[in-house]
mmCIF file of N, CA and C in Angstrom:
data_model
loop_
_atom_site.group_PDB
_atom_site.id
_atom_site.type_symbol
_atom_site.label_atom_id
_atom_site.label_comp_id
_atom_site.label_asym_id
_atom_site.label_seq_id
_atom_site.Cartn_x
_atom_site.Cartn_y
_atom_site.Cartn_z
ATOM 1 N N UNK A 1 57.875 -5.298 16.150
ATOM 2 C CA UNK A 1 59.225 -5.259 15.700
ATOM 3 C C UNK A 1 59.820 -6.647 15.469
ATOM 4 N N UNK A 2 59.789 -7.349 16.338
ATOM 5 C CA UNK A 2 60.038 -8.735 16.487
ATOM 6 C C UNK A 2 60.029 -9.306 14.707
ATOM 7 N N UNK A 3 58.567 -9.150 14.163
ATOM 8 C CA UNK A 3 58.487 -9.593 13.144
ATOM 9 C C UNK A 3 58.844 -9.345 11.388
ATOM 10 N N UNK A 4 59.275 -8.102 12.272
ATOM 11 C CA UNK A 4 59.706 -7.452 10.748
ATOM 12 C C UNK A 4 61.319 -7.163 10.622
ATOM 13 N N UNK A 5 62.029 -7.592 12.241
ATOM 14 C CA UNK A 5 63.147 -7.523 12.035
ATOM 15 C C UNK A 5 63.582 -9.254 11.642
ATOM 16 N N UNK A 6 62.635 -10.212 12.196
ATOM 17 C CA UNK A 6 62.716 -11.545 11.426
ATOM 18 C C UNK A 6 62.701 -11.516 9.963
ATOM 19 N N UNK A 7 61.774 -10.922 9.291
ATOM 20 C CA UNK A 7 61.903 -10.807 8.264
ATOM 21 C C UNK A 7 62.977 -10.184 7.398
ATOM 22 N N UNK A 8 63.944 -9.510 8.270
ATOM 23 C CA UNK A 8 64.916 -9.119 7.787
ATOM 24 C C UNK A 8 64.831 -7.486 7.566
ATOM 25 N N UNK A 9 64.006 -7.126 8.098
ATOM 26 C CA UNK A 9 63.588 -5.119 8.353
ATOM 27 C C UNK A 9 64.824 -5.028 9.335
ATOM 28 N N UNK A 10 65.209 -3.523 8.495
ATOM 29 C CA UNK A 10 65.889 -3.012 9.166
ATOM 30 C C UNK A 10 64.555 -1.745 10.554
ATOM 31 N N UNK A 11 64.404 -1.762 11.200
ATOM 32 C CA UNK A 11 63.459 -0.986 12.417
ATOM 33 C C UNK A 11 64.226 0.149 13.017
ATOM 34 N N UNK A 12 62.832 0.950 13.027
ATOM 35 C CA UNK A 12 62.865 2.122 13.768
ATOM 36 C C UNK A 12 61.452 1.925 14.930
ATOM 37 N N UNK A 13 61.797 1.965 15.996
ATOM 38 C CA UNK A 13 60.533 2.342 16.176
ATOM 39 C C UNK A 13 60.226 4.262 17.287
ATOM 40 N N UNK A 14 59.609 4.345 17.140
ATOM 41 C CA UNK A 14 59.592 6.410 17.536
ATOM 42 C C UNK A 14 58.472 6.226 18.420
ATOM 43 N N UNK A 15 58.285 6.086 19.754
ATOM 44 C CA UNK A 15 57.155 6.308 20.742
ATOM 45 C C UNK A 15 57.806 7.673 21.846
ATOM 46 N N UNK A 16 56.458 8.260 22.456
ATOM 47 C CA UNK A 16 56.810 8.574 23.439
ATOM 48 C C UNK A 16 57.062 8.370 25.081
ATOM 49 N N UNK A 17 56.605 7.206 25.279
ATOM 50 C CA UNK A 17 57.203 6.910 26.698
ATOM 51 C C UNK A 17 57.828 5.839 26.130
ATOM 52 N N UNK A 18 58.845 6.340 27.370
ATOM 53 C CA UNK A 18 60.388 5.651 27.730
ATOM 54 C C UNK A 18 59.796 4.078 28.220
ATOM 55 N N UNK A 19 59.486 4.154 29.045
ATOM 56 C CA UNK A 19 58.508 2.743 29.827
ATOM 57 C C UNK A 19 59.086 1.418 28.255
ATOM 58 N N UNK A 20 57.544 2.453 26.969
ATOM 59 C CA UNK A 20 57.456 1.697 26.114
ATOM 60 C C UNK A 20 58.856 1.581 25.678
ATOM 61 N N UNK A 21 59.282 2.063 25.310
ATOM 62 C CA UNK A 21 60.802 2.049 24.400
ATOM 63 C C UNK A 21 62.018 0.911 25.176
ATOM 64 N N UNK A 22 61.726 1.170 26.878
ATOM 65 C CA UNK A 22 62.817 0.114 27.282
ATOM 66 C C UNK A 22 62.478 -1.107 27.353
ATOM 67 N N UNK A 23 61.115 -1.682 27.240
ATOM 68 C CA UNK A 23 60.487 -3.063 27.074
ATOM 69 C C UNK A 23 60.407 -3.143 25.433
ATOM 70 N N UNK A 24 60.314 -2.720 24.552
ATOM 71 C CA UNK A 24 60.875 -3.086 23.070
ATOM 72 C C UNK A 24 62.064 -3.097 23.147
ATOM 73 N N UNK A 25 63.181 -2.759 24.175
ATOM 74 C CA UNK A 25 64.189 -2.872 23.688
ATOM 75 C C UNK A 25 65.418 -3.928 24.580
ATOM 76 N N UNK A 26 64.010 -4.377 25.523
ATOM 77 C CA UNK A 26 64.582 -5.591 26.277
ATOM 78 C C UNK A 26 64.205 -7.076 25.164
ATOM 79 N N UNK A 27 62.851 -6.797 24.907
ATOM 80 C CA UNK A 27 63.053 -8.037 24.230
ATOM 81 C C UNK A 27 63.861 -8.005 22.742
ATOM 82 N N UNK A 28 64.285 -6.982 22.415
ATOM 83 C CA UNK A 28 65.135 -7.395 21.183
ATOM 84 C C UNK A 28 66.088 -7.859 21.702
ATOM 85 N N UNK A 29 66.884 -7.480 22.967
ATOM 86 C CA UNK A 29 67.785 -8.043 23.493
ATOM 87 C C UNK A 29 67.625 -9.808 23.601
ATOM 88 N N UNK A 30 66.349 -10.069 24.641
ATOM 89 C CA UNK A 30 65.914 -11.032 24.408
ATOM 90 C C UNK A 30 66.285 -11.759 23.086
ATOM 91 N N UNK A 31 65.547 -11.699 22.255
ATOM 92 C CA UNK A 31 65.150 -12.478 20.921
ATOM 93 C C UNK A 31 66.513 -12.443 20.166
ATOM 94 N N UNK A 32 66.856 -11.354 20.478
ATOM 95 C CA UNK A 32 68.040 -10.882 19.140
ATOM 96 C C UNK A 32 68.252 -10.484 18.317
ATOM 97 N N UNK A 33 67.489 -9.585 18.283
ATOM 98 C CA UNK A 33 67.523 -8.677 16.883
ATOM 99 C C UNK A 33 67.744 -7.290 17.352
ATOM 100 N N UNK A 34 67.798 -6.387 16.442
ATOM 101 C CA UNK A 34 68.349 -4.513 16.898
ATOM 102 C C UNK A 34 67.276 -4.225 16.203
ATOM 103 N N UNK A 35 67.168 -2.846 16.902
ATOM 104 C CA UNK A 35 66.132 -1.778 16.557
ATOM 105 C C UNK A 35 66.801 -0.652 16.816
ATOM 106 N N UNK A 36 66.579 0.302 16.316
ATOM 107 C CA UNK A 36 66.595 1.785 16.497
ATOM 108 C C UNK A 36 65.838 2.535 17.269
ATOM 109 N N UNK A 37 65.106 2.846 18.627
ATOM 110 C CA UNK A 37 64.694 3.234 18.858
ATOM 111 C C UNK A 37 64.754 4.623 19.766
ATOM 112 N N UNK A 38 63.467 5.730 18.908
ATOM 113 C CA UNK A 38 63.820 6.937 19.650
ATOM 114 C C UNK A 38 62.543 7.859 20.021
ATOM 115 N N UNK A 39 62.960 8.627 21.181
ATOM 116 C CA UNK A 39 61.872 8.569 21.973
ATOM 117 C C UNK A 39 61.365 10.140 20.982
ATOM 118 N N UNK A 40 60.145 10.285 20.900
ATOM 119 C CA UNK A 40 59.380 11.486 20.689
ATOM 120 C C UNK A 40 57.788 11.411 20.102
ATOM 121 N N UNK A 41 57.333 12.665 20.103
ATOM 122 C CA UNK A 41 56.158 13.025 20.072
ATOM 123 C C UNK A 41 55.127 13.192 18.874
ATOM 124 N N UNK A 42 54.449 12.038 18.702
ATOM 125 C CA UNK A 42 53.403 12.243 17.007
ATOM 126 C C UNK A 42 52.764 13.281 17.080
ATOM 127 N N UNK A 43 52.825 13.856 18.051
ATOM 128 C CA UNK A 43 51.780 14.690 17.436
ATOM 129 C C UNK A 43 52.537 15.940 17.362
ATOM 130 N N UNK A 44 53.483 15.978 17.081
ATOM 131 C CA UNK A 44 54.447 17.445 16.371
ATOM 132 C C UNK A 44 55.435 16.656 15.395
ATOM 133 N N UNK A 45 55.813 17.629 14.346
ATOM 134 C CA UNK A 45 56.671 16.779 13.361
ATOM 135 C C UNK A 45 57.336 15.945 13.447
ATOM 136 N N UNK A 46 56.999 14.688 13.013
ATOM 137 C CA UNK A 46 57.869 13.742 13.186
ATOM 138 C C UNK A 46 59.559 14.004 12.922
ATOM 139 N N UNK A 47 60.543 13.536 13.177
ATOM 140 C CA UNK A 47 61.652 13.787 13.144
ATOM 141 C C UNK A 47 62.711 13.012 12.328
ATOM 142 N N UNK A 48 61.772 12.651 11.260
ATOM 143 C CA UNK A 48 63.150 11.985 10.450
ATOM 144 C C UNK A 48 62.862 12.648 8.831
ATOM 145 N N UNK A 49 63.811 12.542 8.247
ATOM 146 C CA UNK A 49 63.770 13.017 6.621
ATOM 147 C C UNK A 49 62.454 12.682 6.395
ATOM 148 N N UNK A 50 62.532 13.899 4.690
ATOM 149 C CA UNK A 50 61.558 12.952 3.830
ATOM 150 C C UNK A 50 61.697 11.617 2.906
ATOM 151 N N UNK A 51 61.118 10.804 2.913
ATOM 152 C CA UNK A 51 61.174 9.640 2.424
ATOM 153 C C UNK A 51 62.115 8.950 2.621
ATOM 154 N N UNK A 52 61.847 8.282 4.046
ATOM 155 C CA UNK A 52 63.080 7.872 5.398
ATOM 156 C C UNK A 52 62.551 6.390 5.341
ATOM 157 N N UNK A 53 60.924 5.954 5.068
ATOM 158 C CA UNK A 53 60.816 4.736 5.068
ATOM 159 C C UNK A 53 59.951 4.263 3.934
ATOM 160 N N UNK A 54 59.923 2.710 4.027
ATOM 161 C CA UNK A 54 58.995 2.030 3.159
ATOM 162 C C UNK A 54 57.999 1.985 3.768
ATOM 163 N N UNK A 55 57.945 1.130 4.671
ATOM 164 C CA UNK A 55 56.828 1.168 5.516
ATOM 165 C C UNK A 55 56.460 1.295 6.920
ATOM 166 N N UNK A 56 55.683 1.931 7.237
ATOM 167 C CA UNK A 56 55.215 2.606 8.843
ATOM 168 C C UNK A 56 53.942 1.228 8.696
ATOM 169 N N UNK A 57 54.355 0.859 10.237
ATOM 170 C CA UNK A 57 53.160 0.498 10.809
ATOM 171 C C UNK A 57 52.906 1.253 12.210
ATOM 172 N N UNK A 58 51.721 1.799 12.122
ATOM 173 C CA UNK A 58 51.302 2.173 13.673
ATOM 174 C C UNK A 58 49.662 1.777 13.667
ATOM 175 N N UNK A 59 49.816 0.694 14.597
ATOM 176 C CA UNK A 59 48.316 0.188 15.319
ATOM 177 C C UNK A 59 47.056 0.992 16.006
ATOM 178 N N UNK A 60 48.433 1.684 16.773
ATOM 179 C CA UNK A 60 47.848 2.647 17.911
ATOM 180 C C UNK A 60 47.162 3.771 17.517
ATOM 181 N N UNK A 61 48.341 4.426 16.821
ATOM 182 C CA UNK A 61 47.915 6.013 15.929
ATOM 183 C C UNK A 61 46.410 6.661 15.807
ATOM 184 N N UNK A 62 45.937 5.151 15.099
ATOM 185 C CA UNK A 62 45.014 5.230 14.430
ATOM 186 C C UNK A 62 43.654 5.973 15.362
ATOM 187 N N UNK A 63 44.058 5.581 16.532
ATOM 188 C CA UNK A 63 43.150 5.891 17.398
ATOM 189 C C UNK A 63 42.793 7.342 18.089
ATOM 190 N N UNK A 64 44.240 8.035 17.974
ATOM 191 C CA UNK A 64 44.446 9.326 18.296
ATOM 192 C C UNK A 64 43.425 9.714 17.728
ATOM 193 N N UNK A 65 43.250 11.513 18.290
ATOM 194 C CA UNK A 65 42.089 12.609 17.550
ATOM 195 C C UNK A 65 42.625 12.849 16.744
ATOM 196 N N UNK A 66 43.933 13.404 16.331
ATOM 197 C CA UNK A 66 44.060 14.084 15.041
ATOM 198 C C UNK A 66 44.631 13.119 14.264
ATOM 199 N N UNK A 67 44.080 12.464 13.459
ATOM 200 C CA UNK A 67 44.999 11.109 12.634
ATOM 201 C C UNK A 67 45.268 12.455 11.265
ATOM 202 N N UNK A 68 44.615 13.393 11.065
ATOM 203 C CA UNK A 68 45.177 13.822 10.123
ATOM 204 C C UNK A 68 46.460 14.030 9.917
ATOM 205 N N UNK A 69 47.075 14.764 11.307
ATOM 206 C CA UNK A 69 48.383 15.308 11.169
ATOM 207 C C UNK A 69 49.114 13.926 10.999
ATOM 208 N N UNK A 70 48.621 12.839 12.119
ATOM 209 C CA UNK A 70 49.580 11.921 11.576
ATOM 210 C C UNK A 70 49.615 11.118 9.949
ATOM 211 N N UNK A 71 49.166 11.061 9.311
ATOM 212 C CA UNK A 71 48.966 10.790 8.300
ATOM 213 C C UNK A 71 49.764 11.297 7.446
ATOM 214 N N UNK A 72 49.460 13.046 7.455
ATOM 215 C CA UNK A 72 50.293 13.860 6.474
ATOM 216 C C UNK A 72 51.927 13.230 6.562
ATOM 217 N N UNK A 73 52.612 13.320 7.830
ATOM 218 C CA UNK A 73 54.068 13.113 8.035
ATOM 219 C C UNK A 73 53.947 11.822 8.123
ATOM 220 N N UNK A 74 53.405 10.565 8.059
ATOM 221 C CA UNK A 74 53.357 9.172 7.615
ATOM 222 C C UNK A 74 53.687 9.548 6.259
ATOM 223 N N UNK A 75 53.279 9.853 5.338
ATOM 224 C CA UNK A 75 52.691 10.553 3.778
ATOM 225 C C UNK A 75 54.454 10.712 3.799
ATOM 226 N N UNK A 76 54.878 11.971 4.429
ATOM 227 C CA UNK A 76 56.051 12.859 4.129
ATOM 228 C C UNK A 76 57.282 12.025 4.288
ATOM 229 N N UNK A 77 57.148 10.987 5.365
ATOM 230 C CA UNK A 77 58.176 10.065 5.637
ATOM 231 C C UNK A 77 58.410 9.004 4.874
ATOM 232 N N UNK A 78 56.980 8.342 4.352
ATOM 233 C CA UNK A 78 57.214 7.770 3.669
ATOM 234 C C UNK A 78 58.110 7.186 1.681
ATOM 235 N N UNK A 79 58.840 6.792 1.509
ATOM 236 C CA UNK A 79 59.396 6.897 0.043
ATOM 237 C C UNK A 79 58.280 6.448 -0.794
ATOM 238 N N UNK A 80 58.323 7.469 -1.831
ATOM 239 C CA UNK A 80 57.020 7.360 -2.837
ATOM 240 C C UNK A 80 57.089 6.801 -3.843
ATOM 241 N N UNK A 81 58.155 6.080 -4.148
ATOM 242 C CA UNK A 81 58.423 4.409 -4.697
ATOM 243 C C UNK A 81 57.670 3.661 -4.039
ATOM 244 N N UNK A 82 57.864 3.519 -3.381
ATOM 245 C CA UNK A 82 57.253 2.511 -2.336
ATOM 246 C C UNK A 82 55.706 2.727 -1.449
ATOM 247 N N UNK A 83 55.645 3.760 -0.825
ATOM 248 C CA UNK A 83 54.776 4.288 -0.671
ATOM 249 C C UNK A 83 53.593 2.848 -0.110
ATOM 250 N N UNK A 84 53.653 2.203 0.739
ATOM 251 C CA UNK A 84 53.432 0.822 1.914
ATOM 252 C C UNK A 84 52.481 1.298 2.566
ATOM 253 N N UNK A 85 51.874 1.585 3.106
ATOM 254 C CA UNK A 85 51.269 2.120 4.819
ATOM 255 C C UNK A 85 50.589 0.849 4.812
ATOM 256 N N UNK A 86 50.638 0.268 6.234
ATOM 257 C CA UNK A 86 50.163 -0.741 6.939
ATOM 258 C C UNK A 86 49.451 0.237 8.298
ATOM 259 N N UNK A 87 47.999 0.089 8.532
ATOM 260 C CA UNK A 87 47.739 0.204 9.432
ATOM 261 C C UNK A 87 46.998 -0.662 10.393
#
């Protein structure tokens, strides 16, 4: 997050433990920048519109068993102007 809100990204980031979410959201405090962050579960529908972003990065994801499902709603979330995926 750090780097893409330097760059001037507006951020979301969507995990499910809290743990993670309150240490991303100490160091934005830290550093100084805002994020959006909200807690829930990839592996059931993600929870934001269709074509909500430019670009998703998830590192982790990738690693899960079902990358299909995540993919599809990466796909669905993503704006198809733009249409980015960074993995």
């Amino acid at each position: 997050m750090p780097i893409f809100a330097a760059l001037g990204a507006k951020c979301t980031m969507f995990n499910l433990s809290s743990e993670q979410i309150k240490s991303e959201l100490s160091v934005a405090v830290r550093e100084g920048y805002e994020i959006n962050a909200l807690q829930g579960d990839t592996t059931k529908a993600f929870r934001f519109a269709d074509e909500a972003f430019e670009v998703i990065f998830h590192p982790v994801l990738n690693c899960y068993e079902d990358v299909e499902h995540i993919f599809k709603e990466a796909y669905r979330v993503l704006k198809k102007a733009a249409s980015c995926f960074l993995s």
